Amino acid sequence: MKTKLETVLGQPGWRLEADAARLWVTRLGGFMAPVEFRSGRRVVSPYAIPHWAGAKHSGAQGSLAALRGDAFCLPFGANKRPWRGERHPSHGNIFQGNWNHVATGAADGAATLVLEADTGTRPGKVRKEVTLRDGHTVVYQRHVISGMTGRMSFGHHATLVFPERERSGAIGMSRVLFGRTHDAGFEHPAAGGYTSLRPDAVFRSLRRVPRSDGTWADLTSYPTEAGFENLVLLASDPALPLAWTTVTFADEGWLWFSLKRPSELTCTLFWMSNGGRHYAPWNGRHRRRLGLEEVTALPEGLYEAARPNVFSRAGVATCREFRGDRPLAVRSAAGVCAIPRGFDRVKDVVLRAGRIRLTAVSGAVAETRFDGRFFD
């Protein structure tokens, strides 16, 4: 199977392909995009690629030049404050540096790309395994963290692009306990960054999230909050064997879904990027992007995640205590599914008999193939 580097949208990387999907993973940062799912004659590309991708004079430095789709981060977050003398870059060295190709192979109807990266600031290694299965419009990802000692946060940085219509995507989630908005230092108007949500606010429903002006935001659909950059972190119910996040694009006739074990990835971060950054390389043009990021982390970084916080006090971990002789496997699966007319927001997700079954609030049902053994 093809293993040589290909340059796509300005970034060298590796291609992986099966009969219903193909994708590219960049060498710099391990970003996964474009991702193309094929269903009949239709090709669906849900993951965001910024306007500066491939441009020579965008002002994007380091991994920002490669930013796209999904990537794995360790430690996840801005990491502006050192943790016990460690100074980690934003989202960690594996997000900022190069990955090495280990293998590309195909067997039993599945194609797998294997990459590895050193964690750098603190000794350790992350092994990335990306798998496509014939007939499945799903990407199965497994990241194995090894050789690591001490507290560490981690997570995915998956970002979707939405149609131009306001609230064109309806968001459905499995049960969450509560959420919290970004801290006061997330963006600064003096630097050209603008937020609309009240900082450090804890809330119980996505339908009622406090804004700084005293009103309430409904975050159950997107795009919304035009002209602003916002974050909210949601605590997944740890009692669930599997947790899920979905976006229904009813007018387009398909939905996106993501599954995880909340014992591995405890929270979901919404990064709502809708024109709130007016500095380079964003320049007010990064709009209608929504990060739906499955993490065991806080967006501020490892220092905040490793200390007591509102999530850890509620029994929701924001980091893990690693031992060098005990590797940790972190699994996630994301894909798309065609939907019938009348399908609105997802209210239930069930895995059975090699399929994923998604039921809408309206009662409409959609199904596609899914390897339920992946989470065994």
mmCIF file of C-alpha atoms in Angstrom:
data_model
loop_
_atom_site.group_PDB
_atom_site.id
_atom_site.type_symbol
_atom_site.label_atom_id
_atom_site.label_comp_id
_atom_site.label_asym_id
_atom_site.label_seq_id
_atom_site.Cartn_x
_atom_site.Cartn_y
_atom_site.Cartn_z
ATOM 1 C CA MET A 1 0.000 0.000 0.000
ATOM 2 C CA LYS A 2 1.170 3.533 -0.765
ATOM 3 C CA THR A 3 3.361 4.982 1.998
ATOM 4 C CA LYS A 4 5.254 7.840 0.374
ATOM 5 C CA LEU A 5 4.566 11.417 1.394
ATOM 6 C CA GLU A 6 2.039 13.394 -0.642
ATOM 7 C CA THR A 7 1.573 17.155 -0.405
ATOM 8 C CA VAL A 8 -2.060 18.190 0.018
ATOM 9 C CA LEU A 9 -3.035 21.832 0.578
ATOM 10 C CA GLY A 10 0.566 22.770 1.278
ATOM 11 C CA GLN A 11 1.348 20.009 3.788
ATOM 12 C CA PRO A 12 3.231 16.732 3.268
ATOM 13 C CA GLY A 13 1.405 13.725 4.673
ATOM 14 C CA TRP A 14 0.143 10.211 4.127
ATOM 15 C CA ARG A 15 -2.986 8.971 2.390
ATOM 16 C CA LEU A 16 -5.249 6.187 3.667
ATOM 17 C CA GLU A 17 -8.083 4.798 1.566
ATOM 18 C CA ALA A 18 -10.859 2.202 1.616
ATOM 19 C CA ASP A 19 -13.840 1.810 -0.693
ATOM 20 C CA ALA A 20 -16.121 4.191 1.251
ATOM 21 C CA ALA A 21 -13.637 6.755 2.580
ATOM 22 C CA ARG A 22 -10.220 8.283 2.091
ATOM 23 C CA LEU A 23 -8.188 10.699 4.176
ATOM 24 C CA TRP A 24 -4.805 12.340 4.576
ATOM 25 C CA VAL A 25 -2.771 12.823 7.771
ATOM 26 C CA THR A 26 -0.132 15.558 7.794
ATOM 27 C CA ARG A 27 3.419 14.919 8.941
ATOM 28 C CA LEU A 28 3.432 18.218 10.862
ATOM 29 C CA GLY A 29 1.043 17.948 13.795
ATOM 30 C CA GLY A 30 -0.657 14.740 12.641
ATOM 31 C CA PHE A 31 -3.716 16.610 11.345
ATOM 32 C CA MET A 32 -6.353 14.426 9.704
ATOM 33 C CA ALA A 33 -7.963 16.184 6.695
ATOM 34 C CA PRO A 34 -9.241 16.233 4.076
ATOM 35 C CA VAL A 35 -11.536 13.330 4.970
ATOM 36 C CA GLU A 36 -13.894 12.245 2.205
ATOM 37 C CA PHE A 37 -16.739 9.816 2.819
ATOM 38 C CA ARG A 38 -18.424 8.262 -0.213
ATOM 39 C CA SER A 39 -22.082 7.273 -0.091
ATOM 40 C CA GLY A 40 -23.464 6.362 -3.496
ATOM 41 C CA ARG A 41 -22.719 9.282 -5.804
ATOM 42 C CA ARG A 42 -22.292 11.732 -2.954
ATOM 43 C CA VAL A 43 -18.988 12.716 -1.335
ATOM 44 C CA VAL A 44 -19.212 14.268 2.139
ATOM 45 C CA SER A 45 -16.238 16.201 3.581
ATOM 46 C CA PRO A 46 -17.239 17.288 7.108
ATOM 47 C CA TYR A 47 -13.889 18.450 8.492
ATOM 48 C CA ALA A 48 -12.772 22.071 8.428
ATOM 49 C CA ILE A 49 -9.777 23.317 6.468
ATOM 50 C CA PRO A 50 -8.872 26.984 7.129
ATOM 51 C CA HIS A 51 -8.757 29.581 4.391
ATOM 52 C CA TRP A 52 -4.968 29.914 4.696
ATOM 53 C CA ALA A 53 -4.228 26.236 3.942
ATOM 54 C CA GLY A 54 -1.538 26.115 1.266
ATOM 55 C CA ALA A 55 -1.078 29.904 1.160
ATOM 56 C CA LYS A 56 2.522 31.168 1.253
ATOM 57 C CA HIS A 57 2.045 34.468 3.079
ATOM 58 C CA SER A 58 -0.820 33.775 5.481
ATOM 59 C CA GLY A 59 1.001 34.656 8.695
ATOM 60 C CA ALA A 60 0.380 31.128 9.992
ATOM 61 C CA GLN A 61 3.407 29.920 11.951
ATOM 62 C CA GLY A 62 4.326 26.398 13.047
ATOM 63 C CA SER A 63 1.443 23.966 13.346
ATOM 64 C CA LEU A 64 -1.083 26.707 12.539
ATOM 65 C CA ALA A 65 0.091 26.406 8.939
ATOM 66 C CA ALA A 66 -1.052 22.769 8.972
ATOM 67 C CA LEU A 67 -4.222 23.256 11.051
ATOM 68 C CA ARG A 68 -7.134 21.223 9.686
ATOM 69 C CA GLY A 69 -9.597 18.477 10.568
ATOM 70 C CA ASP A 70 -8.657 16.484 13.652
ATOM 71 C CA ALA A 71 -5.421 16.033 15.605
ATOM 72 C CA PHE A 72 -4.426 14.426 18.891
ATOM 73 C CA CYS A 73 -2.991 16.720 21.558
ATOM 74 C CA LEU A 74 -0.856 16.030 24.651
ATOM 75 C CA PRO A 75 -0.991 17.989 26.842
ATOM 76 C CA PHE A 76 -4.199 19.474 25.471
ATOM 77 C CA GLY A 77 -4.751 23.216 25.851
ATOM 78 C CA ALA A 78 -3.048 26.589 25.636
ATOM 79 C CA ASN A 79 -0.422 25.660 28.275
ATOM 80 C CA LYS A 80 0.491 29.254 29.084
ATOM 81 C CA ARG A 81 1.560 28.314 32.634
ATOM 82 C CA PRO A 82 4.280 25.752 33.389
ATOM 83 C CA TRP A 83 3.421 22.611 35.330
ATOM 84 C CA ARG A 84 6.089 21.596 37.864
ATOM 85 C CA GLY A 85 8.812 23.235 35.810
ATOM 86 C CA GLU A 86 7.597 21.839 32.475
ATOM 87 C CA ARG A 87 6.843 24.344 29.717
ATOM 88 C CA HIS A 88 4.715 22.656 27.091
ATOM 89 C CA PRO A 89 3.770 24.394 23.832
ATOM 90 C CA SER A 90 0.124 24.871 22.886
ATOM 91 C CA HIS A 91 -1.455 21.398 22.634
ATOM 92 C CA GLY A 92 1.951 19.795 23.148
ATOM 93 C CA ASN A 93 4.948 18.826 21.066
ATOM 94 C CA ILE A 94 3.015 16.167 19.144
ATOM 95 C CA PHE A 95 0.734 18.964 17.871
ATOM 96 C CA GLN A 96 3.650 21.253 17.034
ATOM 97 C CA GLY A 97 6.180 18.767 15.644
ATOM 98 C CA ASN A 98 6.546 16.004 13.088
ATOM 99 C CA TRP A 99 5.133 12.493 13.204
ATOM 100 C CA ASN A 100 7.026 9.480 11.858
ATOM 101 C CA HIS A 101 5.532 6.853 9.586
ATOM 102 C CA VAL A 102 5.622 3.344 11.080
ATOM 103 C CA ALA A 103 3.415 1.283 8.792
ATOM 104 C CA THR A 104 0.548 1.270 6.339
ATOM 105 C CA GLY A 105 -1.237 -2.010 5.838
ATOM 106 C CA ALA A 106 -4.436 -3.687 4.708
ATOM 107 C CA ALA A 107 -6.029 -6.903 5.954
ATOM 108 C CA ASP A 108 -9.529 -8.344 6.351
ATOM 109 C CA GLY A 109 -11.197 -5.417 4.607
ATOM 110 C CA ALA A 110 -9.471 -2.749 6.713
ATOM 111 C CA ALA A 111 -6.684 -0.274 5.927
ATOM 112 C CA THR A 112 -4.598 1.135 8.781
ATOM 113 C CA LEU A 113 -2.041 3.938 8.981
ATOM 114 C CA VAL A 114 0.350 3.867 11.957
ATOM 115 C CA LEU A 115 2.405 6.905 13.011
ATOM 116 C CA GLU A 116 4.464 7.737 16.098
ATOM 117 C CA ALA A 117 5.654 10.929 17.775
ATOM 118 C CA ASP A 118 7.757 11.706 20.833
ATOM 119 C CA THR A 119 6.127 13.870 23.493
ATOM 120 C CA GLY A 120 9.291 15.951 23.887
ATOM 121 C CA THR A 121 9.099 18.121 26.988
ATOM 122 C CA ARG A 122 8.319 15.096 29.142
ATOM 123 C CA PRO A 123 9.609 11.695 27.990
ATOM 124 C CA GLY A 124 6.985 9.561 26.321
ATOM 125 C CA LYS A 125 5.599 8.414 23.005
ATOM 126 C CA VAL A 126 2.239 8.490 21.245
ATOM 127 C CA ARG A 127 1.322 5.886 18.651
ATOM 128 C CA LYS A 128 -1.458 6.902 16.242
ATOM 129 C CA GLU A 129 -3.494 4.173 14.533
ATOM 130 C CA VAL A 130 -6.062 5.338 11.963
ATOM 131 C CA THR A 131 -8.286 2.684 10.377
ATOM 132 C CA LEU A 132 -10.792 2.682 7.519
ATOM 133 C CA ARG A 133 -12.962 -0.363 6.857
ATOM 134 C CA ASP A 134 -14.514 -1.255 3.511
ATOM 135 C CA GLY A 135 -18.190 -0.308 3.448
ATOM 136 C CA HIS A 136 -17.896 1.913 6.547
ATOM 137 C CA THR A 137 -18.226 5.705 6.406
ATOM 138 C CA VAL A 138 -16.341 5.867 9.705
ATOM 139 C CA VAL A 139 -12.793 6.704 10.828
ATOM 140 C CA TYR A 140 -11.583 4.591 13.747
ATOM 141 C CA GLN A 141 -8.726 6.164 15.729
ATOM 142 C CA ARG A 142 -6.625 4.667 18.503
ATOM 143 C CA HIS A 143 -3.870 6.598 20.264
ATOM 144 C CA VAL A 144 -1.564 4.696 22.608
ATOM 145 C CA ILE A 145 0.359 6.794 25.141
ATOM 146 C CA SER A 146 3.426 5.031 26.565
ATOM 147 C CA GLY A 147 6.558 5.778 28.566
ATOM 148 C CA MET A 148 4.790 8.641 30.341
ATOM 149 C CA THR A 149 4.958 9.306 34.089
ATOM 150 C CA GLY A 150 2.909 11.784 36.103
ATOM 151 C CA ARG A 151 -0.226 13.802 35.471
ATOM 152 C CA MET A 152 -1.078 14.557 31.856
ATOM 153 C CA SER A 153 -4.055 15.858 29.869
ATOM 154 C CA PHE A 154 -4.879 14.858 26.296
ATOM 155 C CA GLY A 155 -7.587 14.869 23.662
ATOM 156 C CA HIS A 156 -8.778 15.362 20.110
ATOM 157 C CA HIS A 157 -9.036 18.653 18.207
ATOM 158 C CA ALA A 158 -11.743 17.690 15.673
ATOM 159 C CA THR A 159 -13.254 20.687 13.856
ATOM 160 C CA LEU A 160 -16.181 20.704 11.421
ATOM 161 C CA VAL A 161 -17.219 23.226 8.771
ATOM 162 C CA PHE A 162 -20.896 24.247 8.576
ATOM 163 C CA PRO A 163 -23.105 25.592 5.776
ATOM 164 C CA GLU A 164 -23.555 29.360 5.630
ATOM 165 C CA ARG A 165 -27.115 29.294 6.971
ATOM 166 C CA GLU A 166 -27.454 30.259 10.613
ATOM 167 C CA ARG A 167 -28.222 27.218 12.794
ATOM 168 C CA SER A 168 -27.857 24.862 9.825
ATOM 169 C CA GLY A 169 -26.614 22.042 12.080
ATOM 170 C CA ALA A 170 -28.584 20.602 15.020
ATOM 171 C CA ILE A 171 -26.371 19.270 17.817
ATOM 172 C CA GLY A 172 -27.354 16.173 19.781
ATOM 173 C CA MET A 173 -25.395 14.661 22.662
ATOM 174 C CA SER A 174 -25.565 11.841 25.149
ATOM 175 C CA ARG A 175 -26.150 12.836 28.750
ATOM 176 C CA VAL A 176 -23.874 15.545 30.184
ATOM 177 C CA LEU A 177 -23.627 16.641 33.812
ATOM 178 C CA PHE A 178 -22.831 20.337 33.343
ATOM 179 C CA GLY A 179 -20.700 22.745 31.359
ATOM 180 C CA ARG A 180 -18.344 25.685 31.865
ATOM 181 C CA THR A 181 -17.465 28.584 29.585
ATOM 182 C CA HIS A 182 -13.939 29.750 28.719
ATOM 183 C CA ASP A 183 -11.826 31.711 31.167
ATOM 184 C CA ALA A 184 -11.370 35.485 31.015
ATOM 185 C CA GLY A 185 -8.037 35.172 29.206
ATOM 186 C CA PHE A 186 -9.310 33.275 26.173
ATOM 187 C CA GLU A 187 -9.482 36.307 23.846
ATOM 188 C CA HIS A 188 -8.617 40.011 24.236
ATOM 189 C CA PRO A 189 -10.308 42.830 22.267
ATOM 190 C CA ALA A 190 -7.076 44.846 22.359
ATOM 191 C CA ALA A 191 -5.450 42.064 20.327
ATOM 192 C CA GLY A 192 -8.427 41.683 17.990
ATOM 193 C CA GLY A 193 -10.158 38.730 19.675
ATOM 194 C CA TYR A 194 -13.798 38.857 20.783
ATOM 195 C CA THR A 195 -16.014 36.574 22.871
ATOM 196 C CA SER A 196 -19.724 36.781 23.680
ATOM 197 C CA LEU A 197 -20.156 34.277 26.522
ATOM 198 C CA ARG A 198 -19.672 35.182 30.178
ATOM 199 C CA PRO A 199 -16.294 33.836 31.339
ATOM 200 C CA ASP A 200 -16.056 31.021 33.890
ATOM 201 C CA ALA A 201 -19.809 30.464 33.979
ATOM 202 C CA VAL A 202 -21.132 27.045 34.968
ATOM 203 C CA PHE A 203 -24.388 25.979 33.285
ATOM 204 C CA ARG A 204 -26.672 22.945 33.174
ATOM 205 C CA SER A 205 -28.172 23.168 29.688
ATOM 206 C CA LEU A 206 -26.809 24.077 26.252
ATOM 207 C CA ARG A 207 -30.095 25.848 25.650
ATOM 208 C CA ARG A 208 -29.296 28.404 28.356
ATOM 209 C CA VAL A 209 -25.661 29.526 28.437
ATOM 210 C CA PRO A 210 -24.970 32.986 29.913
ATOM 211 C CA ARG A 211 -23.618 35.768 27.730
ATOM 212 C CA SER A 212 -21.546 38.676 28.995
ATOM 213 C CA ASP A 213 -24.392 41.110 28.211
ATOM 214 C CA GLY A 214 -26.795 39.332 30.571
ATOM 215 C CA THR A 215 -28.742 37.452 27.904
ATOM 216 C CA TRP A 216 -28.699 33.717 27.187
ATOM 217 C CA ALA A 217 -27.256 31.759 24.272
ATOM 218 C CA ASP A 218 -28.799 28.595 22.832
ATOM 219 C CA LEU A 219 -25.881 26.404 21.725
ATOM 220 C CA THR A 220 -27.919 23.388 20.579
ATOM 221 C CA SER A 221 -27.427 24.417 16.945
ATOM 222 C CA TYR A 222 -24.734 26.162 14.925
ATOM 223 C CA PRO A 223 -23.586 28.526 13.370
ATOM 224 C CA THR A 224 -24.562 31.075 15.994
ATOM 225 C CA GLU A 225 -22.814 33.883 17.927
ATOM 226 C CA ALA A 226 -21.576 35.427 14.661
ATOM 227 C CA GLY A 227 -18.520 37.654 15.054
ATOM 228 C CA PHE A 228 -17.287 35.873 18.175
ATOM 229 C CA GLU A 229 -14.919 33.157 19.387
ATOM 230 C CA ASN A 230 -16.182 31.041 22.307
ATOM 231 C CA LEU A 231 -15.393 27.855 24.216
ATOM 232 C CA VAL A 232 -17.569 25.663 26.408
ATOM 233 C CA LEU A 233 -16.449 22.443 28.092
ATOM 234 C CA LEU A 234 -19.082 19.776 28.839
ATOM 235 C CA ALA A 235 -18.714 16.943 31.352
ATOM 236 C CA SER A 236 -19.827 13.612 29.899
ATOM 237 C CA ASP A 237 -21.766 11.369 32.268
ATOM 238 C CA PRO A 238 -19.134 8.872 33.504
ATOM 239 C CA ALA A 239 -21.858 6.266 34.116
ATOM 240 C CA LEU A 240 -22.384 5.838 30.362
ATOM 241 C CA PRO A 241 -20.539 2.940 28.680
ATOM 242 C CA LEU A 242 -20.373 5.005 25.465
ATOM 243 C CA ALA A 243 -20.894 8.727 24.956
ATOM 244 C CA TRP A 244 -21.714 10.413 21.652
ATOM 245 C CA THR A 245 -21.899 13.775 19.929
ATOM 246 C CA THR A 246 -23.821 14.339 16.688
ATOM 247 C CA VAL A 247 -24.632 17.109 14.223
ATOM 248 C CA THR A 248 -27.626 16.759 11.895
ATOM 249 C CA PHE A 249 -27.507 18.681 8.619
ATOM 250 C CA ALA A 250 -31.156 18.123 7.710
ATOM 251 C CA ASP A 251 -31.199 20.169 4.493
ATOM 252 C CA GLU A 252 -28.053 18.423 3.261
ATOM 253 C CA GLY A 253 -29.429 14.954 4.059
ATOM 254 C CA TRP A 254 -26.683 13.624 6.341
ATOM 255 C CA LEU A 255 -25.354 13.690 9.885
ATOM 256 C CA TRP A 256 -21.944 13.471 11.552
ATOM 257 C CA PHE A 257 -21.387 11.406 14.687
ATOM 258 C CA SER A 258 -18.579 10.799 17.149
ATOM 259 C CA LEU A 259 -18.356 8.050 19.775
ATOM 260 C CA LYS A 260 -16.037 7.539 22.746
ATOM 261 C CA ARG A 261 -15.756 5.869 26.119
ATOM 262 C CA PRO A 262 -16.156 8.591 28.794
ATOM 263 C CA SER A 263 -13.753 6.609 30.961
ATOM 264 C CA GLU A 264 -11.064 7.488 28.376
ATOM 265 C CA LEU A 265 -12.238 10.912 27.155
ATOM 266 C CA THR A 266 -14.218 12.544 29.936
ATOM 267 C CA CYS A 267 -15.377 15.818 28.387
ATOM 268 C CA THR A 268 -16.424 17.441 25.116
ATOM 269 C CA LEU A 269 -15.088 20.883 24.209
ATOM 270 C CA PHE A 270 -17.042 23.151 21.859
ATOM 271 C CA TRP A 271 -14.720 25.563 20.041
ATOM 272 C CA MET A 272 -17.089 27.983 18.313
ATOM 273 C CA SER A 273 -14.985 29.905 15.812
ATOM 274 C CA ASN A 274 -17.290 32.268 13.955
ATOM 275 C CA GLY A 275 -15.281 35.318 12.943
ATOM 276 C CA GLY A 276 -14.146 36.471 16.385
ATOM 277 C CA ARG A 277 -10.407 36.574 15.670
ATOM 278 C CA HIS A 278 -9.213 39.536 13.635
ATOM 279 C CA TYR A 279 -5.467 38.935 13.951
ATOM 280 C CA ALA A 280 -3.350 36.875 11.541
ATOM 281 C CA PRO A 281 -3.831 34.294 10.222
ATOM 282 C CA TRP A 282 -7.524 34.314 11.197
ATOM 283 C CA ASN A 283 -8.218 37.870 9.972
ATOM 284 C CA GLY A 284 -11.943 37.666 10.726
ATOM 285 C CA ARG A 285 -12.375 35.022 8.002
ATOM 286 C CA HIS A 286 -12.411 31.855 10.113
ATOM 287 C CA ARG A 287 -16.178 31.434 10.328
ATOM 288 C CA ARG A 288 -18.747 28.665 10.688
ATOM 289 C CA ARG A 289 -16.206 26.319 12.248
ATOM 290 C CA LEU A 290 -17.122 24.224 15.256
ATOM 291 C CA GLY A 291 -14.642 22.156 17.191
ATOM 292 C CA LEU A 292 -16.296 19.113 18.790
ATOM 293 C CA GLU A 293 -13.268 17.961 20.711
ATOM 294 C CA GLU A 294 -13.279 14.858 22.898
ATOM 295 C CA VAL A 295 -10.792 15.391 25.715
ATOM 296 C CA THR A 296 -9.610 14.582 29.196
ATOM 297 C CA ALA A 297 -8.401 18.112 29.734
ATOM 298 C CA LEU A 298 -9.181 21.765 30.334
ATOM 299 C CA PRO A 299 -8.737 24.222 27.455
ATOM 300 C CA GLU A 300 -6.412 26.390 29.549
ATOM 301 C CA GLY A 301 -3.777 23.658 29.696
ATOM 302 C CA LEU A 302 -2.057 21.086 31.888
ATOM 303 C CA TYR A 303 -1.422 23.395 34.865
ATOM 304 C CA GLU A 304 -5.142 24.021 35.324
ATOM 305 C CA ALA A 305 -6.173 20.455 34.413
ATOM 306 C CA ALA A 306 -3.784 18.828 36.910
ATOM 307 C CA ARG A 307 -4.981 20.970 39.825
ATOM 308 C CA PRO A 308 -8.372 20.767 41.587
ATOM 309 C CA ASN A 309 -11.069 22.392 39.446
ATOM 310 C CA VAL A 310 -14.855 22.479 39.037
ATOM 311 C CA PHE A 311 -14.784 19.282 36.960
ATOM 312 C CA SER A 312 -12.464 17.222 39.146
ATOM 313 C CA ARG A 313 -14.426 18.246 42.243
ATOM 314 C CA ALA A 314 -17.532 16.817 40.537
ATOM 315 C CA GLY A 315 -15.763 13.510 39.893
ATOM 316 C CA VAL A 316 -14.904 14.217 36.234
ATOM 317 C CA ALA A 317 -11.185 13.790 35.560
ATOM 318 C CA THR A 318 -9.370 16.451 33.519
ATOM 319 C CA CYS A 319 -6.046 14.585 33.464
ATOM 320 C CA ARG A 320 -4.665 11.104 34.072
ATOM 321 C CA GLU A 321 -1.909 9.880 36.357
ATOM 322 C CA PHE A 322 0.487 7.912 34.147
ATOM 323 C CA ARG A 323 2.993 5.228 35.054
ATOM 324 C CA GLY A 324 5.738 4.471 32.598
ATOM 325 C CA ASP A 325 5.029 0.733 32.572
ATOM 326 C CA ARG A 326 1.292 1.138 31.863
ATOM 327 C CA PRO A 327 0.415 2.380 28.367
ATOM 328 C CA LEU A 328 -3.017 3.935 27.873
ATOM 329 C CA ALA A 329 -5.095 3.375 24.726
ATOM 330 C CA VAL A 330 -7.519 6.177 23.834
ATOM 331 C CA ARG A 331 -10.177 5.301 21.251
ATOM 332 C CA SER A 332 -12.590 7.405 19.230
ATOM 333 C CA ALA A 333 -14.704 6.785 16.152
ATOM 334 C CA ALA A 334 -16.349 9.387 13.926
ATOM 335 C CA GLY A 335 -18.261 9.201 10.690
ATOM 336 C CA VAL A 336 -21.262 10.227 8.634
ATOM 337 C CA CYS A 337 -24.640 8.703 7.863
ATOM 338 C CA ALA A 338 -27.335 9.497 5.309
ATOM 339 C CA ILE A 339 -30.665 10.514 6.865
ATOM 340 C CA PRO A 340 -34.279 10.342 5.665
ATOM 341 C CA ARG A 341 -36.601 13.321 5.318
ATOM 342 C CA GLY A 342 -37.958 14.494 8.637
ATOM 343 C CA PHE A 343 -34.834 13.494 10.560
ATOM 344 C CA ASP A 344 -33.977 16.288 13.005
ATOM 345 C CA ARG A 345 -31.802 16.265 16.144
ATOM 346 C CA VAL A 346 -30.407 12.919 17.319
ATOM 347 C CA LYS A 347 -31.834 11.753 20.649
ATOM 348 C CA ASP A 348 -30.507 8.182 20.856
ATOM 349 C CA VAL A 349 -27.609 6.108 19.521
ATOM 350 C CA VAL A 350 -27.412 2.310 19.703
ATOM 351 C CA LEU A 351 -24.748 -0.119 18.447
ATOM 352 C CA ARG A 352 -25.912 -3.561 17.414
ATOM 353 C CA ALA A 353 -25.200 -6.296 14.884
ATOM 354 C CA GLY A 354 -22.405 -4.438 13.108
ATOM 355 C CA ARG A 355 -24.387 -1.229 12.701
ATOM 356 C CA ILE A 356 -24.953 2.113 14.389
ATOM 357 C CA ARG A 357 -28.618 3.122 14.709
ATOM 358 C CA LEU A 358 -29.412 6.814 15.288
ATOM 359 C CA THR A 359 -32.921 7.886 16.280
ATOM 360 C CA ALA A 360 -34.121 11.483 15.937
ATOM 361 C CA VAL A 361 -36.417 13.481 18.188
ATOM 362 C CA SER A 362 -38.958 13.208 15.357
ATOM 363 C CA GLY A 363 -38.800 9.416 15.536
ATOM 364 C CA ALA A 364 -37.022 9.041 12.191
ATOM 365 C CA VAL A 365 -34.204 6.481 12.109
ATOM 366 C CA ALA A 366 -30.870 6.352 10.266
ATOM 367 C CA GLU A 367 -28.366 3.483 10.168
ATOM 368 C CA THR A 368 -24.935 2.732 8.782
ATOM 369 C CA ARG A 369 -22.268 0.075 9.216
ATOM 370 C CA PHE A 370 -20.120 0.260 12.353
ATOM 371 C CA ASP A 371 -17.554 -2.024 13.964
ATOM 372 C CA GLY A 372 -18.889 -2.290 17.506
ATOM 373 C CA ARG A 373 -15.930 -4.509 18.488
ATOM 374 C CA PHE A 374 -13.709 -1.432 18.259
ATOM 375 C CA PHE A 375 -14.673 -0.397 21.789
ATOM 376 C CA ASP A 376 -14.356 -3.894 23.321
#
